[in-house]
PDB file of C-alpha atoms in Angstrom:
ATOM      1  CA  PRO W   1       2.467   7.371  -3.657  1.00 50.00           C
ATOM      2  CA  SER W   2       5.957   8.627  -4.182  1.00 49.00           C
ATOM      3  CA  SER W   3       6.413  10.431  -7.486  1.00 45.00           C
ATOM      4  CA  GLU W   4      10.077   9.414  -7.622  1.00 48.00           C
ATOM      5  CA  PRO W   5      10.921   5.996  -9.020  1.00 49.00           C
ATOM      6  CA  SER W   6      12.507   3.526  -6.629  1.00 50.00           C
ATOM      7  CA  LYS W   7      15.927   2.114  -7.399  1.00 47.00           C
ATOM      8  CA  THR W   8      14.321  -1.304  -7.446  1.00 47.00           C
ATOM      9  CA  THR W   9      13.821  -2.518 -11.004  1.00 47.00           C
ATOM     10  CA  LYS W  10      11.650  -5.398 -12.095  1.00 48.00           C
ATOM     11  CA  PRO W  11      11.266  -7.124 -15.461  1.00 46.00           C
ATOM     12  CA  GLU W  12       8.349  -6.034 -17.595  1.00 48.00           C
ATOM     13  CA  PRO W  13       5.435  -8.218 -16.424  1.00 49.00           C
ATOM     14  CA  GLU W  14       3.390 -10.161 -18.927  1.00 46.00           C
ATOM     15  CA  ALA W  15       0.292 -10.501 -16.769  1.00 48.00           C
ATOM     16  CA  ARG W  16      -0.737  -6.844 -16.763  1.00 55.00           C
ATOM     17  CA  ASN W  17      -0.889  -3.832 -19.106  1.00 51.00           C
ATOM     18  CA  SER W  18      -1.506  -6.346 -21.857  1.00 46.00           C
ATOM     19  CA  GLY W  19      -3.804  -4.080 -23.820  1.00 47.00           C
ATOM     20  CA  LYS W  20      -6.380  -1.339 -23.690  1.00 43.00           C
ATOM     21  CA  GLU W  21      -9.295  -1.781 -21.386  1.00 46.00           C
ATOM     22  CA  PRO W  22     -12.677  -0.663 -22.753  1.00 45.00           C
ATOM     23  CA  ASN W  23     -14.168   2.308 -20.927  1.00 45.00           C
ATOM     24  CA  ALA W  24     -10.971   2.830 -18.960  1.00 44.00           C
ATOM     25  CA  PRO W  25     -11.204   5.648 -16.408  1.00 43.00           C
ATOM     26  CA  VAL W  26      -9.620   9.021 -17.003  1.00 43.00           C
ATOM     27  CA  LEU W  27      -6.734   9.409 -14.575  1.00 45.00           C
ATOM     28  CA  ILE W  28      -6.477  12.811 -12.935  1.00 41.00           C
ATOM     29  CA  ALA W  29      -3.292  14.228 -11.436  1.00 40.00           C
ATOM     30  CA  PRO W  30      -3.485  16.063  -8.093  1.00 41.00           C
ATOM     31  CA  ASP W  31      -3.289  19.864  -8.178  1.00 40.00           C
ATOM     32  CA  HIS W  32       0.296  19.965  -6.895  1.00 37.00           C
ATOM     33  CA  TRP W  33       1.433  18.300 -10.115  1.00 36.00           C
ATOM     34  CA  ASN W  34       0.334  21.462 -11.978  1.00 38.00           C
ATOM     35  CA  THR W  35      -1.446  19.515 -14.664  1.00 36.00           C
ATOM     36  CA  ALA W  36      -4.934  18.254 -15.315  1.00 35.00           C
ATOM     37  CA  VAL W  37      -5.726  15.105 -17.235  1.00 39.00           C
ATOM     38  CA  ILE W  38      -2.660  12.919 -17.593  1.00 40.00           C
ATOM     39  CA  SER W  39      -4.309   9.899 -19.169  1.00 41.00           C
ATOM     40  CA  GLN W  40      -7.117   9.777 -21.675  1.00 40.00           C
ATOM     41  CA  ALA W  41      -9.712   7.035 -21.535  1.00 42.00           C
ATOM     42  CA  ASP W  42      -8.233   5.138 -24.469  1.00 38.00           C
ATOM     43  CA  ASP W  43      -4.784   4.826 -22.862  1.00 47.00           C
ATOM     44  CA  PRO W  44      -3.713   1.377 -21.647  1.00 49.00           C
ATOM     45  CA  THR W  45      -4.582   0.833 -17.991  1.00 62.00           C
ATOM     46  CA  PRO W  46      -3.880  -2.145 -15.738  1.00 64.00           C
ATOM     47  CA  SER W  47      -5.981  -5.149 -16.650  1.00 70.00           C
ATOM     48  CA  PRO W  48      -8.451  -6.353 -14.005  1.00 76.00           C
ATOM     49  CA  VAL W  49      -6.735  -8.745 -11.631  1.00 81.00           C
ATOM     50  CA  ALA W  50      -8.152 -12.260 -11.710  1.00 84.00           C
ATOM     51  CA  SER W  51      -9.094 -13.780  -8.382  1.00 86.00           C
ATOM     52  CA  PHE W  52      -6.378 -15.733  -6.610  1.00 89.00           C
ATOM     53  CA  LYS W  53      -6.567 -18.019  -3.619  1.00 91.00           C
ATOM     54  CA  VAL W  54      -5.406 -17.339  -0.088  1.00 94.00           C
ATOM     55  CA  PRO W  55      -4.234 -20.726   1.189  1.00 94.00           C
ATOM     56  CA  GLN W  56      -5.796 -22.192   4.306  1.00 93.00           C
ATOM     57  CA  ARG W  57      -2.413 -23.545   5.330  1.00 93.00           C
ATOM     58  CA  LEU W  58       1.078 -22.411   4.390  1.00 93.00           C
ATOM     59  CA  VAL W  59       3.643 -25.051   3.514  1.00 91.00           C
ATOM     60  CA  LYS W  60       6.286 -22.701   2.104  1.00 94.00           C
ATOM     61  CA  PRO W  61       5.441 -19.138   3.213  1.00 95.00           C
ATOM     62  CA  HIS W  62       6.648 -16.175   1.198  1.00 96.00           C
ATOM     63  CA  PRO W  63       9.600 -14.431   2.918  1.00 96.00           C
ATOM     64  CA  MET W  64       7.469 -11.324   3.520  1.00 96.00           C
ATOM     65  CA  ALA W  65       4.832 -13.455   5.252  1.00 96.00           C
ATOM     66  CA  LEU W  66       7.508 -14.947   7.493  1.00 96.00           C
ATOM     67  CA  ALA W  67       8.949 -11.519   8.252  1.00 95.00           C
ATOM     68  CA  TYR W  68       5.513 -10.183   9.190  1.00 95.00           C
ATOM     69  CA  ARG W  69       4.771 -13.236  11.350  1.00 95.00           C
ATOM     70  CA  ASP W  70       7.984 -12.711  13.322  1.00 95.00           C
ATOM     71  CA  ASP W  71       7.588  -8.926  13.669  1.00 92.00           C
ATOM     72  CA  TRP W  72       5.517  -8.955  16.852  1.00 91.00           C
ATOM     73  CA  ASP W  73       5.806  -5.185  17.298  1.00 90.00           C
ATOM     74  CA  HIS W  74       3.993  -4.396  14.024  1.00 91.00           C
ATOM     75  CA  HIS W  75       1.195  -6.955  13.779  1.00 93.00           C
ATOM     76  CA  GLU W  76      -1.710  -4.567  14.554  1.00 94.00           C
ATOM     77  CA  VAL W  77      -3.805  -7.742  14.716  1.00 96.00           C
ATOM     78  CA  SER W  78      -4.917  -9.718  17.771  1.00 95.00           C
ATOM     79  CA  THR W  79      -3.085 -12.978  18.438  1.00 94.00           C
ATOM     80  CA  ALA W  80      -6.023 -15.133  17.364  1.00 95.00           C
ATOM     81  CA  HIS W  81      -5.978 -13.639  13.859  1.00 96.00           C
ATOM     82  CA  VAL W  82      -2.237 -13.344  13.173  1.00 96.00           C
ATOM     83  CA  SER W  83      -2.258 -16.633  11.259  1.00 96.00           C
ATOM     84  CA  ARG W  84      -4.907 -15.354   8.852  1.00 97.00           C
ATOM     85  CA  ALA W  85      -3.056 -12.052   8.435  1.00 97.00           C
ATOM     86  CA  VAL W  86       0.140 -13.953   7.584  1.00 97.00           C
ATOM     87  CA  ARG W  87      -1.701 -15.932   4.903  1.00 97.00           C
ATOM     88  CA  LEU W  88      -3.096 -12.722   3.425  1.00 97.00           C
ATOM     89  CA  VAL W  89       0.401 -11.235   3.237  1.00 97.00           C
ATOM     90  CA  HIS W  90       1.658 -14.440   1.616  1.00 97.00           C
ATOM     91  CA  ALA W  91      -1.056 -14.384  -1.054  1.00 97.00           C
ATOM     92  CA  LEU W  92      -0.603 -10.687  -1.843  1.00 97.00           C
ATOM     93  CA  ALA W  93       3.200 -10.931  -2.018  1.00 97.00           C
ATOM     94  CA  THR W  94       3.101 -14.072  -4.155  1.00 96.00           C
ATOM     95  CA  GLU W  95       0.590 -12.708  -6.674  1.00 95.00           C
ATOM     96  CA  ALA W  96       2.385  -9.359  -6.861  1.00 95.00           C
ATOM     97  CA  GLU W  97       5.643 -11.159  -7.594  1.00 95.00           C
ATOM     98  CA  ARG W  98       3.970 -13.198 -10.325  1.00 93.00           C
ATOM     99  CA  ARG W  99       2.810  -9.936 -11.927  1.00 92.00           C
ATOM    100  CA  GLY W 100       6.312  -8.433 -11.870  1.00 93.00           C
ATOM    101  CA  SER W 101       5.903  -6.343  -8.704  1.00 94.00           C
ATOM    102  CA  GLU W 102       7.342  -6.640  -5.199  1.00 96.00           C
ATOM    103  CA  LEU W 103       5.948  -6.408  -1.675  1.00 96.00           C
ATOM    104  CA  THR W 104       8.648  -5.221   0.744  1.00 94.00           C
ATOM    105  CA  HIS W 105       8.984  -3.675   4.188  1.00 90.00           C
ATOM    106  CA  SER W 106       7.878  -0.067   4.545  1.00 85.00           C
ATOM    107  CA  PRO W 107      10.924   2.029   5.529  1.00 77.00           C
ATOM    108  CA  VAL W 108      10.744   3.064   9.184  1.00 68.00           C
ATOM    109  CA  ARG W 109      11.056   6.808   9.702  1.00 62.00           C
ATOM    110  CA  GLN W 110      12.681   7.590  13.028  1.00 59.00           C
ATOM    111  CA  GLY W 111      11.001   9.933  15.484  1.00 57.00           C
ATOM    112  CA  GLN W 112      12.571  12.894  17.248  1.00 53.00           C
ATOM    113  CA  TYR W 113      14.445  10.711  19.733  1.00 51.00           C
ATOM    114  CA  GLY W 114      15.409   7.927  17.354  1.00 47.00           C
ATOM    115  CA  SER W 115      12.348   5.769  17.987  1.00 58.00           C
ATOM    116  CA  GLU W 116       9.012   5.204  16.301  1.00 63.00           C
ATOM    117  CA  ASN W 117       5.968   7.247  17.268  1.00 63.00           C
ATOM    118  CA  ARG W 118       2.321   7.333  16.172  1.00 66.00           C
ATOM    119  CA  SER W 119       2.926   9.467  13.098  1.00 64.00           C
ATOM    120  CA  THR W 120       5.792   7.323  11.804  1.00 67.00           C
ATOM    121  CA  PHE W 121       3.978   4.108  12.753  1.00 73.00           C
ATOM    122  CA  ALA W 122       1.047   5.136  10.560  1.00 79.00           C
ATOM    123  CA  ASP W 123       3.231   4.719   7.459  1.00 83.00           C
ATOM    124  CA  GLY W 124       2.239   1.053   7.433  1.00 89.00           C
ATOM    125  CA  GLN W 125       4.187  -2.193   7.553  1.00 91.00           C
ATOM    126  CA  PHE W 126       4.613  -2.732   3.807  1.00 94.00           C
ATOM    127  CA  GLN W 127       5.218  -1.040   0.517  1.00 93.00           C
ATOM    128  CA  MET W 128       4.289  -2.366  -2.897  1.00 95.00           C
ATOM    129  CA  ILE W 129       6.802  -1.514  -5.631  1.00 94.00           C
ATOM    130  CA  ILE W 130       5.267  -1.519  -9.102  1.00 93.00           C
ATOM    131  CA  ASP W 131       7.307  -0.354 -12.095  1.00 90.00           C
ATOM    132  CA  GLY W 132       9.638   1.429  -9.681  1.00 90.00           C
ATOM    133  CA  TYR W 133       6.876   3.364  -7.877  1.00 90.00           C
ATOM    134  CA  GLU W 134       6.120   2.773  -4.201  1.00 90.00           C
ATOM    135  CA  ASN W 135       2.752   2.545  -2.449  1.00 91.00           C
ATOM    136  CA  ARG W 136       2.616   2.058   1.328  1.00 92.00           C
ATOM    137  CA  LEU W 137       0.193  -0.412   2.932  1.00 95.00           C
ATOM    138  CA  ARG W 138      -1.082  -0.850   6.477  1.00 95.00           C
ATOM    139  CA  LEU W 139      -2.671  -4.100   7.696  1.00 96.00           C
ATOM    140  CA  GLN W 140      -4.886  -3.766  10.780  1.00 95.00           C
ATOM    141  CA  GLU W 141      -7.725  -5.368  12.685  1.00 96.00           C
ATOM    142  CA  LYS W 142     -10.777  -3.229  13.343  1.00 95.00           C
ATOM    143  CA  SER W 143     -11.540  -2.797  17.014  1.00 94.00           C
ATOM    144  CA  SER W 144     -14.899  -2.810  18.740  1.00 93.00           C
ATOM    145  CA  PRO W 145     -15.572   0.287  20.860  1.00 91.00           C
ATOM    146  CA  GLY W 146     -15.037   0.216  24.592  1.00 88.00           C
ATOM    147  CA  GLY W 147     -11.349  -0.611  24.758  1.00 88.00           C
ATOM    148  CA  LYS W 148      -9.640   0.244  28.024  1.00 89.00           C
ATOM    149  CA  PRO W 149      -6.950   2.958  28.099  1.00 88.00           C
ATOM    150  CA  ILE W 150      -3.407   1.742  27.552  1.00 85.00           C
ATOM    151  CA  PRO W 151      -1.922   1.165  31.053  1.00 81.00           C
ATOM    152  CA  TYR W 152       1.192   3.123  32.023  1.00 78.00           C
ATOM    153  CA  HIS W 153       2.622   0.065  33.751  1.00 72.00           C
ATOM    154  CA  PRO W 154       1.118  -3.029  32.109  1.00 72.00           C
ATOM    155  CA  HIS W 155       1.442  -6.294  33.985  1.00 70.00           C
ATOM    156  CA  LYS W 156       2.910  -7.861  30.861  1.00 77.00           C
ATOM    157  CA  LYS W 157       4.990  -6.456  28.034  1.00 85.00           C
ATOM    158  CA  LEU W 158       2.930  -4.958  25.225  1.00 88.00           C
ATOM    159  CA  ALA W 159       3.872  -5.057  21.565  1.00 89.00           C
ATOM    160  CA  LEU W 160       4.888  -1.691  20.149  1.00 88.00           C
ATOM    161  CA  TRP W 161       1.744  -1.485  18.013  1.00 90.00           C
ATOM    162  CA  GLN W 162      -0.403  -1.837  21.149  1.00 89.00           C
ATOM    163  CA  THR W 163       1.364   1.028  22.916  1.00 87.00           C
ATOM    164  CA  MET W 164       0.686   3.273  19.895  1.00 86.00           C
ATOM    165  CA  ARG W 165      -3.065   2.915  20.291  1.00 87.00           C
ATOM    166  CA  PRO W 166      -5.166   5.300  22.438  1.00 86.00           C
ATOM    167  CA  THR W 167      -7.048   2.286  23.837  1.00 90.00           C
ATOM    168  CA  MET W 168      -6.589  -1.481  23.942  1.00 92.00           C
ATOM    169  CA  LEU W 169      -7.754  -3.357  20.865  1.00 93.00           C
ATOM    170  CA  VAL W 170     -11.076  -5.149  21.314  1.00 93.00           C
ATOM    171  CA  PRO W 171     -10.741  -8.022  18.802  1.00 94.00           C
ATOM    172  CA  THR W 172     -13.365  -8.365  16.077  1.00 95.00           C
ATOM    173  CA  GLY W 173     -11.562 -10.542  13.537  1.00 95.00           C
ATOM    174  CA  ARG W 174     -12.372  -7.953  10.844  1.00 96.00           C
ATOM    175  CA  LEU W 175      -9.152  -7.208   8.978  1.00 97.00           C
ATOM    176  CA  MET W 176      -8.399  -4.236   6.742  1.00 97.00           C
ATOM    177  CA  ILE W 177      -5.612  -3.137   4.413  1.00 97.00           C
ATOM    178  CA  THR W 178      -5.260   0.600   3.767  1.00 94.00           C
ATOM    179  CA  ILE W 179      -3.283   2.296   0.995  1.00 93.00           C
ATOM    180  CA  ILE W 180      -1.444   5.143   2.733  1.00 88.00           C
ATOM    181  CA  ARG W 181      -1.810   8.117   0.427  1.00 80.00           C
ATOM    182  CA  ASP W 182       0.351  11.234   0.624  1.00 73.00           C
ATOM    183  CA  GLN W 183      -1.146  14.263   2.334  1.00 62.00           C
ATOM    184  CA  GLY W 184      -3.328  16.202  -0.077  1.00 55.00           C
ATOM    185  CA  GLU W 185      -3.493  13.342  -2.564  1.00 63.00           C
ATOM    186  CA  VAL W 186      -7.068  12.616  -3.625  1.00 60.00           C
ATOM    187  CA  SER W 187      -7.806   9.877  -6.138  1.00 63.00           C
ATOM    188  CA  GLY W 188     -11.581   9.720  -5.745  1.00 65.00           C
ATOM    189  CA  ARG W 189     -11.275   5.972  -5.242  1.00 78.00           C
ATOM    190  CA  SER W 190     -11.331   3.865  -2.108  1.00 77.00           C
ATOM    191  CA  SER W 191      -8.060   3.366  -0.265  1.00 87.00           C
ATOM    192  CA  LYS W 192      -9.488   0.863   2.249  1.00 93.00           C
ATOM    193  CA  PHE W 193     -10.070  -2.816   1.560  1.00 95.00           C
ATOM    194  CA  ALA W 194     -11.677  -4.694   4.421  1.00 95.00           C
ATOM    195  CA  ASP W 195     -13.852  -7.544   5.610  1.00 95.00           C
ATOM    196  CA  GLY W 196     -17.497  -6.703   5.024  1.00 93.00           C
ATOM    197  CA  ALA W 197     -20.864  -8.182   5.856  1.00 92.00           C
ATOM    198  CA  THR W 198     -20.818 -10.471   2.812  1.00 93.00           C
ATOM    199  CA  VAL W 199     -17.292 -10.179   1.385  1.00 94.00           C
ATOM    200  CA  ARG W 200     -14.058 -11.182   3.066  1.00 95.00           C
ATOM    201  CA  LEU W 201     -10.758  -9.365   2.639  1.00 96.00           C
ATOM    202  CA  GLU W 202      -9.429 -12.455   0.841  1.00 96.00           C
ATOM    203  CA  ASP W 203     -11.881 -11.728  -1.983  1.00 94.00           C
ATOM    204  CA  ARG W 204     -10.878  -8.060  -2.146  1.00 95.00           C
ATOM    205  CA  LEU W 205      -7.152  -8.630  -2.663  1.00 95.00           C
ATOM    206  CA  PRO W 206      -7.491  -8.531  -6.497  1.00 94.00           C
ATOM    207  CA  ASP W 207      -9.203  -5.124  -6.244  1.00 93.00           C
ATOM    208  CA  LEU W 208      -6.451  -3.910  -3.910  1.00 94.00           C
ATOM    209  CA  LEU W 209      -3.712  -5.060  -6.267  1.00 93.00           C
ATOM    210  CA  ARG W 210      -5.357  -3.425  -9.280  1.00 91.00           C
ATOM    211  CA  GLU W 211      -5.758  -0.157  -7.365  1.00 91.00           C
ATOM    212  CA  LEU W 212      -2.059  -0.254  -6.531  1.00 92.00           C
ATOM    213  CA  GLU W 213      -1.236  -0.739 -10.210  1.00 91.00           C
ATOM    214  CA  VAL W 214      -3.454   2.213 -11.147  1.00 89.00           C
ATOM    215  CA  CYS W 215      -1.745   4.364  -8.472  1.00 88.00           C
ATOM    216  CA  SER W 216       1.668   3.518  -9.902  1.00 88.00           C
ATOM    217  CA  LEU W 217       0.465   4.268 -13.425  1.00 88.00           C
ATOM    218  CA  GLU W 218      -0.821   7.657 -12.267  1.00 86.00           C
ATOM    219  CA  ALA W 219       2.519   8.425 -10.608  1.00 84.00           C
ATOM    220  CA  ALA W 220       4.386   7.515 -13.795  1.00 84.00           C
ATOM    221  CA  ARG W 221       2.068   9.625 -15.957  1.00 86.00           C
ATOM    222  CA  ALA W 222       2.388  12.548 -13.546  1.00 83.00           C
ATOM    223  CA  GLN W 223       6.174  12.258 -13.721  1.00 83.00           C
ATOM    224  CA  ASP W 224       5.950  12.332 -17.523  1.00 85.00           C
ATOM    225  CA  ALA W 225       3.692  15.386 -17.361  1.00 86.00           C
ATOM    226  CA  LEU W 226       6.222  17.230 -15.190  1.00 86.00           C
ATOM    227  CA  ARG W 227       9.035  16.312 -17.552  1.00 87.00           C
ATOM    228  CA  LEU W 228       7.091  17.540 -20.599  1.00 89.00           C
ATOM    229  CA  ALA W 229       6.164  20.752 -18.795  1.00 89.00           C
ATOM    230  CA  ASP W 230       9.826  21.380 -17.971  1.00 88.00           C
ATOM    231  CA  GLN W 231      10.755  20.789 -21.621  1.00 87.00           C
ATOM    232  CA  GLU W 232       8.077  23.211 -22.781  1.00 87.00           C
ATOM    233  CA  ARG W 233       9.264  25.914 -20.371  1.00 89.00           C
ATOM    234  CA  GLU W 234      12.841  25.441 -21.581  1.00 85.00           C
ATOM    235  CA  ARG W 235      11.726  25.656 -25.216  1.00 86.00           C
ATOM    236  CA  ARG W 236       9.868  28.919 -24.570  1.00 88.00           C
ATOM    237  CA  ARG W 237      12.851  30.322 -22.681  1.00 83.00           C
ATOM    238  CA  LEU W 238      15.154  29.602 -25.603  1.00 86.00           C
ATOM    239  CA  GLU W 239      12.725  31.217 -28.050  1.00 84.00           C
ATOM    240  CA  GLU W 240      12.750  34.413 -25.978  1.00 82.00           C
ATOM    241  CA  VAL W 241      16.538  34.627 -25.968  1.00 72.00           C
TER     242      VAL W 241
END
């Protein structure tokens, strides 16, 4: 996640950070932050996210769900499962908003010739902004093996996401949301939330949202650690003068 706060500001949510969680995990900053532990176990951490429903039918879709539905080039999901993906986006965006956060579009980085390529496409379709800190998300459908190579001259127009794949997607209906972490960033926790043998992605959305809140808390604590380290260096410099 970005260590710089976004310009987007949100009101202090009431639904999270409401107190100290027993046996809260120690949060560790990556090495490039030049600090070790940035949060002790008794510090307030995001409260567990209660389960919330993904509707079977949308009457008034969230704007982000509508935007995703209409963005054919970035679905990364087979046509038969776009409807379910839209409902997942709706539920995640709605619950995040209720908790004082915001699901928005992930900024598109332009490639060398002003167009998207595989590396920029991998940034994901969304970003979750929590307390001013951004976390990128990518929604995809897992493919079965055996997909045919992408044709150079397809008989029908392919969506951009299809042309970015090495092979054609073989639909499985198994959806996955990945938190796109910065290179070298290691949290020790899962960044993938997907359909499993006994658990559907719908049931994993609360875990995903809590992980995003923890990531933002870590970024904020790391920023504080850098600020305190800078203040300490300045204090020592003044003492030596």
